[in-house]
């Protein structure tokens, strides 16, 4: 299989990091998955990213990941690009998941730094070069240092810029100085797509030369984030301010709970409240209990329905 040149593919707009709807241990919520895919596509998203952080990929069996990839690609049916996370501690398993993604009809794969044993930058460069050479799809690199404990340093990315199979970088580091340096890499690779994770920074990142957002809140309200992206792109300050205010109000759901898993719990809780899919999480994590869920519901109810729906 020939890997498309990075010059032939680009990503922009809102590409939600889709949750993985579950019913119970290792059981996919298929109906919920279909409803969520339709909610995102109808919301005008620029693509869908599955099996990332919000998708709980490290907690899922390879069997379920394969089932999920195939179901999402089948339901999307080419209407928007599908990006599939392949980050793993095992080189071979990353490659295996990428092959399943290619066979299912995905557009690209997404790769962060291997976790557990932190890789040095020299090791990381060699690892990416070896993996990209074997991948059946273009790859977007994913900077997620809070969880993987390793940054894709700017000089590392500059050294990897000669690889045509790399189509860009998704950054969830939350450091706008770093993000600004990422966008400067377009001087070397003007075809690269530079996307941001933290949703409250999405609008600001576009003014720095970014191309869009991979924002978890778009699972709940894709139209809100798409409208904010469009207003920023079109230069409409009053509308940007109104939409940004709603995005920042939505952020309050992530302050509920005390564990790192609260971001996924809050997102899935919101989707259950909206009757999109179940709120089950993969073990060892559990969904919000009624008191926390009521707080999520109150925050969702407080948003301006004219702006979010």
PDB file of C-alpha atoms in Angstrom:
ATOM      1  CA  UNK A   1       0.000   0.000   0.000  1.00  0.00           C
ATOM      2  CA  UNK A   2       1.374   3.435  -0.969  1.00  0.00           C
ATOM      3  CA  UNK A   3       1.344   6.113   1.710  1.00  0.00           C
ATOM      4  CA  UNK A   4      -0.151   9.365   0.334  1.00  0.00           C
ATOM      5  CA  UNK A   5       2.283  12.269   0.253  1.00  0.00           C
ATOM      6  CA  UNK A   6       1.803  14.809   3.016  1.00  0.00           C
ATOM      7  CA  UNK A   7       1.345  17.420   0.303  1.00  0.00           C
ATOM      8  CA  UNK A   8      -1.864  15.633  -0.711  1.00  0.00           C
ATOM      9  CA  UNK A   9      -3.564  15.773   2.694  1.00  0.00           C
ATOM     10  CA  UNK A  10      -4.286  18.482   5.254  1.00  0.00           C
ATOM     11  CA  UNK A  11      -6.557  18.969   8.237  1.00  0.00           C
ATOM     12  CA  UNK A  12      -8.352  22.056   9.501  1.00  0.00           C
ATOM     13  CA  UNK A  13     -11.368  23.093  11.515  1.00  0.00           C
ATOM     14  CA  UNK A  14     -12.663  21.198  14.533  1.00  0.00           C
ATOM     15  CA  UNK A  15     -11.628  17.550  14.757  1.00  0.00           C
ATOM     16  CA  UNK A  16     -13.174  16.195  17.978  1.00  0.00           C
ATOM     17  CA  UNK A  17     -11.219  13.593  19.942  1.00  0.00           C
ATOM     18  CA  UNK A  18     -14.191  11.256  20.085  1.00  0.00           C
ATOM     19  CA  UNK A  19     -14.972   9.317  23.251  1.00  0.00           C
ATOM     20  CA  UNK A  20     -15.269   5.553  23.002  1.00  0.00           C
ATOM     21  CA  UNK A  21     -18.856   4.709  24.030  1.00  0.00           C
ATOM     22  CA  UNK A  22     -18.909   1.617  26.255  1.00  0.00           C
ATOM     23  CA  UNK A  23     -21.654  -0.457  27.861  1.00  0.00           C
ATOM     24  CA  UNK A  24     -19.501  -2.494  30.221  1.00  0.00           C
ATOM     25  CA  UNK A  25     -16.059  -4.058  30.358  1.00  0.00           C
ATOM     26  CA  UNK A  26     -14.767  -4.574  26.811  1.00  0.00           C
ATOM     27  CA  UNK A  27     -18.217  -4.056  25.279  1.00  0.00           C
ATOM     28  CA  UNK A  28     -18.752  -1.275  22.777  1.00  0.00           C
ATOM     29  CA  UNK A  29     -21.926   0.824  22.865  1.00  0.00           C
ATOM     30  CA  UNK A  30     -22.573   0.426  19.153  1.00  0.00           C
ATOM     31  CA  UNK A  31     -25.817   2.388  19.009  1.00  0.00           C
ATOM     32  CA  UNK A  32     -24.251   5.190  21.036  1.00  0.00           C
ATOM     33  CA  UNK A  33     -21.252   5.210  18.715  1.00  0.00           C
ATOM     34  CA  UNK A  34     -23.504   5.639  15.687  1.00  0.00           C
ATOM     35  CA  UNK A  35     -25.443   8.477  17.362  1.00  0.00           C
ATOM     36  CA  UNK A  36     -22.248  10.249  18.359  1.00  0.00           C
ATOM     37  CA  UNK A  37     -20.704   9.957  14.900  1.00  0.00           C
ATOM     38  CA  UNK A  38     -23.862  11.435  13.382  1.00  0.00           C
ATOM     39  CA  UNK A  39     -23.907  14.246  15.951  1.00  0.00           C
ATOM     40  CA  UNK A  40     -20.351  15.182  15.050  1.00  0.00           C
ATOM     41  CA  UNK A  41     -20.731  14.953  11.281  1.00  0.00           C
ATOM     42  CA  UNK A  42     -24.005  16.899  11.326  1.00  0.00           C
ATOM     43  CA  UNK A  43     -22.285  19.465  13.545  1.00  0.00           C
ATOM     44  CA  UNK A  44     -19.939  20.359  10.714  1.00  0.00           C
ATOM     45  CA  UNK A  45     -16.676  18.994  12.070  1.00  0.00           C
ATOM     46  CA  UNK A  46     -13.566  18.844   9.896  1.00  0.00           C
ATOM     47  CA  UNK A  47     -12.782  15.279  10.902  1.00  0.00           C
ATOM     48  CA  UNK A  48     -12.993  12.773  13.759  1.00  0.00           C
ATOM     49  CA  UNK A  49     -10.059  11.586  15.864  1.00  0.00           C
ATOM     50  CA  UNK A  50     -10.604   8.257  17.627  1.00  0.00           C
ATOM     51  CA  UNK A  51      -8.514   6.309  20.153  1.00  0.00           C
ATOM     52  CA  UNK A  52      -6.788   9.317  21.617  1.00  0.00           C
ATOM     53  CA  UNK A  53      -6.681  10.481  25.238  1.00  0.00           C
ATOM     54  CA  UNK A  54     -10.400  11.295  25.393  1.00  0.00           C
ATOM     55  CA  UNK A  55     -11.014   7.965  23.674  1.00  0.00           C
ATOM     56  CA  UNK A  56      -9.319   6.073  26.555  1.00  0.00           C
ATOM     57  CA  UNK A  57      -7.173   4.167  24.062  1.00  0.00           C
ATOM     58  CA  UNK A  58      -4.564   2.800  26.534  1.00  0.00           C
ATOM     59  CA  UNK A  59      -7.354   1.227  28.624  1.00  0.00           C
ATOM     60  CA  UNK A  60      -9.015  -0.606  25.736  1.00  0.00           C
ATOM     61  CA  UNK A  61      -8.319  -4.099  24.448  1.00  0.00           C
ATOM     62  CA  UNK A  62      -6.903  -4.414  20.956  1.00  0.00           C
ATOM     63  CA  UNK A  63      -9.996  -6.385  19.996  1.00  0.00           C
ATOM     64  CA  UNK A  64     -12.292  -3.539  21.007  1.00  0.00           C
ATOM     65  CA  UNK A  65     -10.065  -0.947  19.327  1.00  0.00           C
ATOM     66  CA  UNK A  66     -10.331  -2.866  16.063  1.00  0.00           C
ATOM     67  CA  UNK A  67     -14.117  -3.127  16.387  1.00  0.00           C
ATOM     68  CA  UNK A  68     -14.379   0.577  17.128  1.00  0.00           C
ATOM     69  CA  UNK A  69     -12.175   1.599  14.198  1.00  0.00           C
ATOM     70  CA  UNK A  70     -14.232  -0.443  11.787  1.00  0.00           C
ATOM     71  CA  UNK A  71     -17.574   0.789  13.131  1.00  0.00           C
ATOM     72  CA  UNK A  72     -16.591   4.467  13.068  1.00  0.00           C
ATOM     73  CA  UNK A  73     -15.108   4.280   9.570  1.00  0.00           C
ATOM     74  CA  UNK A  74     -18.177   2.425   8.315  1.00  0.00           C
ATOM     75  CA  UNK A  75     -20.554   4.976   9.834  1.00  0.00           C
ATOM     76  CA  UNK A  76     -18.573   7.994   8.661  1.00  0.00           C
ATOM     77  CA  UNK A  77     -18.498   6.515   5.153  1.00  0.00           C
ATOM     78  CA  UNK A  78     -15.987   9.023   3.852  1.00  0.00           C
ATOM     79  CA  UNK A  79     -17.985  12.128   4.784  1.00  0.00           C
ATOM     80  CA  UNK A  80     -15.126  13.508   6.898  1.00  0.00           C
ATOM     81  CA  UNK A  81     -11.549  12.333   7.527  1.00  0.00           C
ATOM     82  CA  UNK A  82     -11.055   9.758  10.290  1.00  0.00           C
ATOM     83  CA  UNK A  83      -7.805   9.861  12.260  1.00  0.00           C
ATOM     84  CA  UNK A  84      -6.894   6.868  14.423  1.00  0.00           C
ATOM     85  CA  UNK A  85      -4.620   6.939  17.462  1.00  0.00           C
ATOM     86  CA  UNK A  86      -1.891   4.291  17.397  1.00  0.00           C
ATOM     87  CA  UNK A  87       0.199   5.371  20.409  1.00  0.00           C
ATOM     88  CA  UNK A  88       1.480   2.370  22.328  1.00  0.00           C
ATOM     89  CA  UNK A  89       4.423   1.126  24.339  1.00  0.00           C
ATOM     90  CA  UNK A  90       4.883  -1.540  21.662  1.00  0.00           C
ATOM     91  CA  UNK A  91       6.183  -0.635  18.203  1.00  0.00           C
ATOM     92  CA  UNK A  92       4.554  -3.738  16.727  1.00  0.00           C
ATOM     93  CA  UNK A  93       1.126  -3.012  18.229  1.00  0.00           C
ATOM     94  CA  UNK A  94       1.208   0.555  16.899  1.00  0.00           C
ATOM     95  CA  UNK A  95       1.895  -0.892  13.484  1.00  0.00           C
ATOM     96  CA  UNK A  96      -0.868  -3.497  13.862  1.00  0.00           C
ATOM     97  CA  UNK A  97      -3.487  -0.876  14.760  1.00  0.00           C
ATOM     98  CA  UNK A  98      -2.371   1.308  11.843  1.00  0.00           C
ATOM     99  CA  UNK A  99      -2.953  -1.594   9.444  1.00  0.00           C
ATOM    100  CA  UNK A 100      -6.454  -2.150  10.803  1.00  0.00           C
ATOM    101  CA  UNK A 101      -7.126   1.575  10.365  1.00  0.00           C
ATOM    102  CA  UNK A 102      -5.918   1.508   6.763  1.00  0.00           C
ATOM    103  CA  UNK A 103      -8.034  -1.534   5.922  1.00  0.00           C
ATOM    104  CA  UNK A 104     -11.100   0.114   7.499  1.00  0.00           C
ATOM    105  CA  UNK A 105     -10.708   3.236   5.370  1.00  0.00           C
ATOM    106  CA  UNK A 106      -9.224   5.711   7.852  1.00  0.00           C
ATOM    107  CA  UNK A 107      -7.488   8.815   6.506  1.00  0.00           C
ATOM    108  CA  UNK A 108      -4.480   9.037   8.817  1.00  0.00           C
ATOM    109  CA  UNK A 109      -3.052   7.835  12.113  1.00  0.00           C
ATOM    110  CA  UNK A 110      -1.955   9.824  15.160  1.00  0.00           C
ATOM    111  CA  UNK A 111       1.178   9.031  17.137  1.00  0.00           C
ATOM    112  CA  UNK A 112       2.328  10.366  20.489  1.00  0.00           C
ATOM    113  CA  UNK A 113       5.537   9.516  22.312  1.00  0.00           C
ATOM    114  CA  UNK A 114       5.636   6.027  23.873  1.00  0.00           C
ATOM    115  CA  UNK A 115       4.833   6.222  27.571  1.00  0.00           C
ATOM    116  CA  UNK A 116       6.060   4.442  30.754  1.00  0.00           C
ATOM    117  CA  UNK A 117       9.799   4.425  29.974  1.00  0.00           C
ATOM    118  CA  UNK A 118      10.519   8.020  28.849  1.00  0.00           C
ATOM    119  CA  UNK A 119      12.347   8.084  25.526  1.00  0.00           C
ATOM    120  CA  UNK A 120      15.253  10.419  24.907  1.00  0.00           C
ATOM    121  CA  UNK A 121      14.949  12.717  21.897  1.00  0.00           C
ATOM    122  CA  UNK A 122      17.566  10.763  19.930  1.00  0.00           C
ATOM    123  CA  UNK A 123      15.643   7.560  20.628  1.00  0.00           C
ATOM    124  CA  UNK A 124      12.398   9.295  19.689  1.00  0.00           C
ATOM    125  CA  UNK A 125      13.752  10.466  16.334  1.00  0.00           C
ATOM    126  CA  UNK A 126      14.921   6.950  15.469  1.00  0.00           C
ATOM    127  CA  UNK A 127      11.628   5.431  16.629  1.00  0.00           C
ATOM    128  CA  UNK A 128       9.493   7.778  14.525  1.00  0.00           C
ATOM    129  CA  UNK A 129      11.682   7.268  11.461  1.00  0.00           C
ATOM    130  CA  UNK A 130      11.443   3.490  11.763  1.00  0.00           C
ATOM    131  CA  UNK A 131       7.681   3.527  12.334  1.00  0.00           C
ATOM    132  CA  UNK A 132       6.813   6.041   9.611  1.00  0.00           C
ATOM    133  CA  UNK A 133       8.734   3.910   7.113  1.00  0.00           C
ATOM    134  CA  UNK A 134       6.301   1.040   7.750  1.00  0.00           C
ATOM    135  CA  UNK A 135       3.006   2.851   8.321  1.00  0.00           C
ATOM    136  CA  UNK A 136       0.303   2.302   5.684  1.00  0.00           C
ATOM    137  CA  UNK A 137      -1.180   5.771   6.314  1.00  0.00           C
ATOM    138  CA  UNK A 138       0.096   9.339   6.818  1.00  0.00           C
ATOM    139  CA  UNK A 139       0.763  10.204  10.453  1.00  0.00           C
ATOM    140  CA  UNK A 140       0.091  13.235  12.605  1.00  0.00           C
ATOM    141  CA  UNK A 141       2.425  13.532  15.585  1.00  0.00           C
ATOM    142  CA  UNK A 142       0.777  14.220  18.935  1.00  0.00           C
ATOM    143  CA  UNK A 143       2.463  16.191  21.712  1.00  0.00           C
ATOM    144  CA  UNK A 144       0.895  15.151  25.053  1.00  0.00           C
ATOM    145  CA  UNK A 145       3.648  15.636  27.679  1.00  0.00           C
ATOM    146  CA  UNK A 146       1.381  15.659  30.743  1.00  0.00           C
ATOM    147  CA  UNK A 147       0.575  11.977  30.159  1.00  0.00           C
ATOM    148  CA  UNK A 148       3.501  10.584  28.155  1.00  0.00           C
ATOM    149  CA  UNK A 149       6.109  12.584  30.159  1.00  0.00           C
ATOM    150  CA  UNK A 150       8.033  13.359  26.966  1.00  0.00           C
ATOM    151  CA  UNK A 151       7.775  16.394  24.683  1.00  0.00           C
ATOM    152  CA  UNK A 152       8.268  16.358  20.957  1.00  0.00           C
ATOM    153  CA  UNK A 153      10.952  19.025  21.178  1.00  0.00           C
ATOM    154  CA  UNK A 154      10.951  21.598  18.383  1.00  0.00           C
ATOM    155  CA  UNK A 155      14.407  20.587  17.168  1.00  0.00           C
ATOM    156  CA  UNK A 156      13.256  16.945  17.070  1.00  0.00           C
ATOM    157  CA  UNK A 157      10.295  17.896  14.896  1.00  0.00           C
ATOM    158  CA  UNK A 158      12.560  19.948  12.672  1.00  0.00           C
ATOM    159  CA  UNK A 159      14.772  16.905  12.156  1.00  0.00           C
ATOM    160  CA  UNK A 160      11.715  14.780  11.332  1.00  0.00           C
ATOM    161  CA  UNK A 161      10.355  17.309   8.844  1.00  0.00           C
ATOM    162  CA  UNK A 162      12.041  15.523   5.950  1.00  0.00           C
ATOM    163  CA  UNK A 163       9.605  12.610   6.328  1.00  0.00           C
ATOM    164  CA  UNK A 164       6.837  13.034   3.775  1.00  0.00           C
ATOM    165  CA  UNK A 165       4.607  10.623   5.687  1.00  0.00           C
ATOM    166  CA  UNK A 166       4.189  13.148   8.541  1.00  0.00           C
ATOM    167  CA  UNK A 167       1.266  15.512   7.918  1.00  0.00           C
ATOM    168  CA  UNK A 168       1.480  17.748  10.976  1.00  0.00           C
ATOM    169  CA  UNK A 169       1.367  18.031  14.752  1.00  0.00           C
ATOM    170  CA  UNK A 170      -1.425  18.052  17.307  1.00  0.00           C
ATOM    171  CA  UNK A 171      -0.316  19.832  20.488  1.00  0.00           C
ATOM    172  CA  UNK A 172      -1.959  19.346  23.882  1.00  0.00           C
ATOM    173  CA  UNK A 173       0.879  20.786  25.941  1.00  0.00           C
ATOM    174  CA  UNK A 174      -0.991  24.013  26.707  1.00  0.00           C
ATOM    175  CA  UNK A 175       2.152  26.139  26.223  1.00  0.00           C
ATOM    176  CA  UNK A 176       1.420  28.852  23.651  1.00  0.00           C
ATOM    177  CA  UNK A 177       5.091  29.765  23.331  1.00  0.00           C
ATOM    178  CA  UNK A 178       5.778  26.183  22.229  1.00  0.00           C
ATOM    179  CA  UNK A 179       2.719  26.292  19.964  1.00  0.00           C
ATOM    180  CA  UNK A 180       4.024  29.431  18.301  1.00  0.00           C
ATOM    181  CA  UNK A 181       7.290  27.656  17.531  1.00  0.00           C
ATOM    182  CA  UNK A 182       5.292  24.749  16.107  1.00  0.00           C
ATOM    183  CA  UNK A 183       3.549  27.019  13.632  1.00  0.00           C
ATOM    184  CA  UNK A 184       6.938  28.401  12.571  1.00  0.00           C
ATOM    185  CA  UNK A 185       7.828  24.914  11.353  1.00  0.00           C
ATOM    186  CA  UNK A 186       5.508  25.663   8.449  1.00  0.00           C
ATOM    187  CA  UNK A 187       8.426  27.602   7.010  1.00  0.00           C
ATOM    188  CA  UNK A 188      10.031  24.188   6.546  1.00  0.00           C
ATOM    189  CA  UNK A 189       6.824  22.208   5.936  1.00  0.00           C
ATOM    190  CA  UNK A 190       4.109  24.584   4.659  1.00  0.00           C
ATOM    191  CA  UNK A 191       1.887  21.553   4.087  1.00  0.00           C
ATOM    192  CA  UNK A 192       1.811  20.588   7.772  1.00  0.00           C
ATOM    193  CA  UNK A 193      -1.443  20.970   9.735  1.00  0.00           C
ATOM    194  CA  UNK A 194      -0.899  22.346  13.251  1.00  0.00           C
ATOM    195  CA  UNK A 195      -3.797  21.644  15.623  1.00  0.00           C
ATOM    196  CA  UNK A 196      -4.354  22.464  19.296  1.00  0.00           C
ATOM    197  CA  UNK A 197      -5.934  20.359  22.036  1.00  0.00           C
ATOM    198  CA  UNK A 198      -6.884  22.684  24.953  1.00  0.00           C
ATOM    199  CA  UNK A 199     -10.233  24.005  23.794  1.00  0.00           C
ATOM    200  CA  UNK A 200     -10.154  27.359  25.561  1.00  0.00           C
ATOM    201  CA  UNK A 201      -7.031  28.177  23.497  1.00  0.00           C
ATOM    202  CA  UNK A 202      -8.467  27.149  20.135  1.00  0.00           C
ATOM    203  CA  UNK A 203      -9.498  30.607  18.943  1.00  0.00           C
ATOM    204  CA  UNK A 204      -6.237  32.201  20.084  1.00  0.00           C
ATOM    205  CA  UNK A 205      -4.203  29.456  18.409  1.00  0.00           C
ATOM    206  CA  UNK A 206      -5.715  30.273  15.003  1.00  0.00           C
ATOM    207  CA  UNK A 207      -4.328  33.791  15.250  1.00  0.00           C
ATOM    208  CA  UNK A 208      -0.890  32.264  15.779  1.00  0.00           C
ATOM    209  CA  UNK A 209      -1.037  30.382  12.506  1.00  0.00           C
ATOM    210  CA  UNK A 210      -2.779  27.214  13.693  1.00  0.00           C
ATOM    211  CA  UNK A 211      -5.235  25.270  11.581  1.00  0.00           C
ATOM    212  CA  UNK A 212      -7.875  24.092  14.053  1.00  0.00           C
ATOM    213  CA  UNK A 213      -8.710  22.331  17.275  1.00  0.00           C
ATOM    214  CA  UNK A 214      -8.916  18.785  18.581  1.00  0.00           C
ATOM    215  CA  UNK A 215     -11.271  19.764  21.371  1.00  0.00           C
ATOM    216  CA  UNK A 216     -12.963  17.307  23.745  1.00  0.00           C
ATOM    217  CA  UNK A 217     -15.944  19.562  24.387  1.00  0.00           C
ATOM    218  CA  UNK A 218     -16.900  19.224  20.741  1.00  0.00           C
ATOM    219  CA  UNK A 219     -18.159  15.725  21.598  1.00  0.00           C
ATOM    220  CA  UNK A 220     -20.951  17.507  23.449  1.00  0.00           C
ATOM    221  CA  UNK A 221     -21.509  20.562  21.291  1.00  0.00           C
ATOM    222  CA  UNK A 222     -19.751  20.321  17.942  1.00  0.00           C
ATOM    223  CA  UNK A 223     -21.647  23.283  16.499  1.00  0.00           C
ATOM    224  CA  UNK A 224     -20.396  25.568  19.291  1.00  0.00           C
ATOM    225  CA  UNK A 225     -16.772  24.835  18.468  1.00  0.00           C
ATOM    226  CA  UNK A 226     -17.291  24.872  14.700  1.00  0.00           C
ATOM    227  CA  UNK A 227     -18.996  28.264  14.953  1.00  0.00           C
ATOM    228  CA  UNK A 228     -16.166  29.647  17.088  1.00  0.00           C
ATOM    229  CA  UNK A 229     -13.615  28.355  14.585  1.00  0.00           C
ATOM    230  CA  UNK A 230     -15.538  29.916  11.706  1.00  0.00           C
ATOM    231  CA  UNK A 231     -16.011  33.241  13.512  1.00  0.00           C
ATOM    232  CA  UNK A 232     -12.277  33.403  14.243  1.00  0.00           C
ATOM    233  CA  UNK A 233     -11.388  32.473  10.673  1.00  0.00           C
ATOM    234  CA  UNK A 234     -13.795  35.118   9.354  1.00  0.00           C
ATOM    235  CA  UNK A 235     -12.671  37.827  11.798  1.00  0.00           C
ATOM    236  CA  UNK A 236     -15.942  38.456  13.678  1.00  0.00           C
ATOM    237  CA  UNK A 237     -14.865  39.683  17.178  1.00  0.00           C
ATOM    238  CA  UNK A 238     -18.331  40.063  18.767  1.00  0.00           C
ATOM    239  CA  UNK A 239     -19.333  36.559  17.728  1.00  0.00           C
ATOM    240  CA  UNK A 240     -15.952  35.163  18.792  1.00  0.00           C
ATOM    241  CA  UNK A 241     -16.424  36.690  22.247  1.00  0.00           C
ATOM    242  CA  UNK A 242     -19.923  35.252  22.638  1.00  0.00           C
ATOM    243  CA  UNK A 243     -18.894  31.770  21.548  1.00  0.00           C
ATOM    244  CA  UNK A 244     -15.645  31.837  23.523  1.00  0.00           C
ATOM    245  CA  UNK A 245     -17.648  32.730  26.626  1.00  0.00           C
ATOM    246  CA  UNK A 246     -19.776  29.600  26.166  1.00  0.00           C
ATOM    247  CA  UNK A 247     -16.680  27.435  25.645  1.00  0.00           C
ATOM    248  CA  UNK A 248     -15.140  28.787  28.839  1.00  0.00           C
ATOM    249  CA  UNK A 249     -18.369  28.206  30.771  1.00  0.00           C
ATOM    250  CA  UNK A 250     -18.390  24.619  29.517  1.00  0.00           C
ATOM    251  CA  UNK A 251     -14.889  24.174  30.962  1.00  0.00           C
ATOM    252  CA  UNK A 252     -16.428  24.099  34.449  1.00  0.00           C
ATOM    253  CA  UNK A 253     -17.459  20.462  33.937  1.00  0.00           C
ATOM    254  CA  UNK A 254     -13.764  19.514  33.990  1.00  0.00           C
ATOM    255  CA  UNK A 255     -13.397  20.902  37.521  1.00  0.00           C
ATOM    256  CA  UNK A 256     -15.840  18.320  38.873  1.00  0.00           C
ATOM    257  CA  UNK A 257     -14.123  15.410  40.577  1.00  0.00           C
ATOM    258  CA  UNK A 258     -10.552  15.163  41.807  1.00  0.00           C
ATOM    259  CA  UNK A 259      -8.853  12.528  39.648  1.00  0.00           C
ATOM    260  CA  UNK A 260      -7.124  12.916  36.284  1.00  0.00           C
ATOM    261  CA  UNK A 261      -9.913  10.874  34.718  1.00  0.00           C
ATOM    262  CA  UNK A 262     -12.431  13.625  35.545  1.00  0.00           C
ATOM    263  CA  UNK A 263     -12.139  15.160  32.072  1.00  0.00           C
ATOM    264  CA  UNK A 264     -13.325  11.952  30.402  1.00  0.00           C
ATOM    265  CA  UNK A 265     -15.890  11.313  33.144  1.00  0.00           C
ATOM    266  CA  UNK A 266     -17.358  14.770  32.652  1.00  0.00           C
ATOM    267  CA  UNK A 267     -17.504  14.433  28.869  1.00  0.00           C
ATOM    268  CA  UNK A 268     -19.143  11.014  28.980  1.00  0.00           C
ATOM    269  CA  UNK A 269     -21.500  12.143  31.713  1.00  0.00           C
ATOM    270  CA  UNK A 270     -22.561  15.046  29.522  1.00  0.00           C
ATOM    271  CA  UNK A 271     -23.145  12.752  26.557  1.00  0.00           C
ATOM    272  CA  UNK A 272     -25.301  10.480  28.718  1.00  0.00           C
ATOM    273  CA  UNK A 273     -27.303  13.489  29.923  1.00  0.00           C
ATOM    274  CA  UNK A 274     -27.801  14.494  26.293  1.00  0.00           C
ATOM    275  CA  UNK A 275     -28.910  10.902  25.587  1.00  0.00           C
ATOM    276  CA  UNK A 276     -26.185  10.313  23.015  1.00  0.00           C
ATOM    277  CA  UNK A 277     -24.345   7.337  24.535  1.00  0.00           C
ATOM    278  CA  UNK A 278     -23.639   5.520  27.777  1.00  0.00           C
ATOM    279  CA  UNK A 279     -21.230   7.037  30.301  1.00  0.00           C
ATOM    280  CA  UNK A 280     -19.338   3.849  31.187  1.00  0.00           C
ATOM    281  CA  UNK A 281     -15.542   4.161  31.379  1.00  0.00           C
ATOM    282  CA  UNK A 282     -12.961   1.446  30.911  1.00  0.00           C
ATOM    283  CA  UNK A 283     -11.565   0.053  34.152  1.00  0.00           C
ATOM    284  CA  UNK A 284      -9.932   1.078  36.420  1.00  0.00           C
ATOM    285  CA  UNK A 285     -12.006   4.227  35.953  1.00  0.00           C
ATOM    286  CA  UNK A 286     -15.682   4.668  36.784  1.00  0.00           C
ATOM    287  CA  UNK A 287     -18.395   7.086  35.728  1.00  0.00           C
ATOM    288  CA  UNK A 288     -19.624  10.003  37.819  1.00  0.00           C
ATOM    289  CA  UNK A 289     -22.097   9.245  40.595  1.00  0.00           C
ATOM    290  CA  UNK A 290     -25.455  11.116  40.751  1.00  0.00           C
ATOM    291  CA  UNK A 291     -24.162  14.159  42.725  1.00  0.00           C
ATOM    292  CA  UNK A 292     -21.396  14.828  40.186  1.00  0.00           C
ATOM    293  CA  UNK A 293     -23.684  14.104  37.267  1.00  0.00           C
ATOM    294  CA  UNK A 294     -26.194  16.646  38.586  1.00  0.00           C
ATOM    295  CA  UNK A 295     -23.439  19.277  38.624  1.00  0.00           C
ATOM    296  CA  UNK A 296     -22.611  18.485  35.007  1.00  0.00           C
ATOM    297  CA  UNK A 297     -26.276  18.737  34.085  1.00  0.00           C
ATOM    298  CA  UNK A 298     -26.573  22.134  35.753  1.00  0.00           C
ATOM    299  CA  UNK A 299     -23.602  23.499  33.817  1.00  0.00           C
ATOM    300  CA  UNK A 300     -24.974  22.218  30.509  1.00  0.00           C
ATOM    301  CA  UNK A 301     -28.373  23.723  31.288  1.00  0.00           C
ATOM    302  CA  UNK A 302     -26.781  27.108  31.980  1.00  0.00           C
ATOM    303  CA  UNK A 303     -25.362  27.426  28.462  1.00  0.00           C
ATOM    304  CA  UNK A 304     -27.031  29.522  25.754  1.00  0.00           C
ATOM    305  CA  UNK A 305     -28.921  26.989  23.686  1.00  0.00           C
ATOM    306  CA  UNK A 306     -29.009  29.350  20.699  1.00  0.00           C
ATOM    307  CA  UNK A 307     -25.211  29.261  20.512  1.00  0.00           C
ATOM    308  CA  UNK A 308     -24.481  25.638  21.313  1.00  0.00           C
ATOM    309  CA  UNK A 309     -27.134  23.743  19.343  1.00  0.00           C
TER     310      UNK A 309
END
